[in-house]
Coordinates of C-alpha atoms in Angstrom, one line a residue:
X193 CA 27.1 30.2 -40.2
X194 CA 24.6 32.5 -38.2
X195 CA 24.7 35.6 -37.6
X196 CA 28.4 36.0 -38.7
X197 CA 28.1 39.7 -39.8
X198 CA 31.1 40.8 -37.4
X199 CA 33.4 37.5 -38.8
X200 CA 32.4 39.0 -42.3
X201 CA 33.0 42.7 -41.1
X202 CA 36.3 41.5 -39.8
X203 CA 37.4 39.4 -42.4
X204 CA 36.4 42.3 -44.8
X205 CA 39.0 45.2 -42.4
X206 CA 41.9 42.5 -43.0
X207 CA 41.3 42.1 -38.6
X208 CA 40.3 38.2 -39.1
X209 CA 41.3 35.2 -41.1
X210 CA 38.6 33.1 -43.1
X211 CA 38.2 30.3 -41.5
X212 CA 39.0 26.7 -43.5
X213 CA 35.2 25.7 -44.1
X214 CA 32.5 28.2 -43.1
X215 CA 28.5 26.4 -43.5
X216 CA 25.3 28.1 -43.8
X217 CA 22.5 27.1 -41.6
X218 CA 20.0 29.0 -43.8
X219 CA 18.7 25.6 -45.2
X220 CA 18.1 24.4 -41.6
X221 CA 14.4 25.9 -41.1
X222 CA 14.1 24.2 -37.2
X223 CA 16.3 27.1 -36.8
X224 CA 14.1 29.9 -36.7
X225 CA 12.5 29.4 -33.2
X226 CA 11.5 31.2 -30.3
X227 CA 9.8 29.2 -27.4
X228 CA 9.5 29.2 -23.4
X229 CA 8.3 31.9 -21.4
X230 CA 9.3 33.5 -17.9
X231 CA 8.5 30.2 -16.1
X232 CA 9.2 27.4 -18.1
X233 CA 12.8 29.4 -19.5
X234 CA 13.4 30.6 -23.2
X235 CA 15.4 29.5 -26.0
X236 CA 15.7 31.2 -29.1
X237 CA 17.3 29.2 -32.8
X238 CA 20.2 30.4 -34.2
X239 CA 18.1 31.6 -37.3
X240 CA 15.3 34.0 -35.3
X241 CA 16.0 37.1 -36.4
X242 CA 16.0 40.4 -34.1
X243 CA 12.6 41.4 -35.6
X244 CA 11.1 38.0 -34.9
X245 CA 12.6 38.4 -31.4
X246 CA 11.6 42.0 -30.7
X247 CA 8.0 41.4 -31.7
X248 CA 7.9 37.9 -29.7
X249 CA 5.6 37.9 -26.5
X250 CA 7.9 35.3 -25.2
X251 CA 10.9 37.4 -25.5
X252 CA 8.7 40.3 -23.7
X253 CA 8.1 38.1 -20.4
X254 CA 11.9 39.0 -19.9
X255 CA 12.2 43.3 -20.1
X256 CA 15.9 43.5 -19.6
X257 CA 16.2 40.7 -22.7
X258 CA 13.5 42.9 -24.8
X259 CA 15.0 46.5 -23.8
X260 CA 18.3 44.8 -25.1
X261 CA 17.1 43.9 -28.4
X262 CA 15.1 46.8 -28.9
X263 CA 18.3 48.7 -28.8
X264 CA 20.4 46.9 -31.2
X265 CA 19.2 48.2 -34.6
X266 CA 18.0 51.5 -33.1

């Protein structure tokens, strides 16, 4: 699992069912990615956290993406 802080929060409110097996991708470190720009198109690993993707200049050469994260933790 990543990024499963709403299944946790859910789980934790009685609103969701653990699942059967959950796994952690933490050990995976070719998760934590950001690459591509504008042109060539961007893709982001399931690991990159929204600091590493708010500070990215890749991220930046797509403003609505940046404004977006910008905002999630403000």
């Amino acid at each position: 699992m990543a990024g499963g802080l709403s299944l946790l929060d859910d789980m934790k409110r009685g609103m969701a069912e653990p699942p059967e097996l959950v796994v952690s991708l933490q050990r995976i470190p070719e998760l934590a990615f950001i690459s591509g720009d504008s042109g060539a198109g961007l893709r982001i690993g399931a690991l990159t956290s929204i600091r590493e993707a708010e500070k990215s200049a890749a991220v930046a050469s797509y403003p609505l993406l940046a404004a977006a994260i910008s905002n999630i933790h403000s």
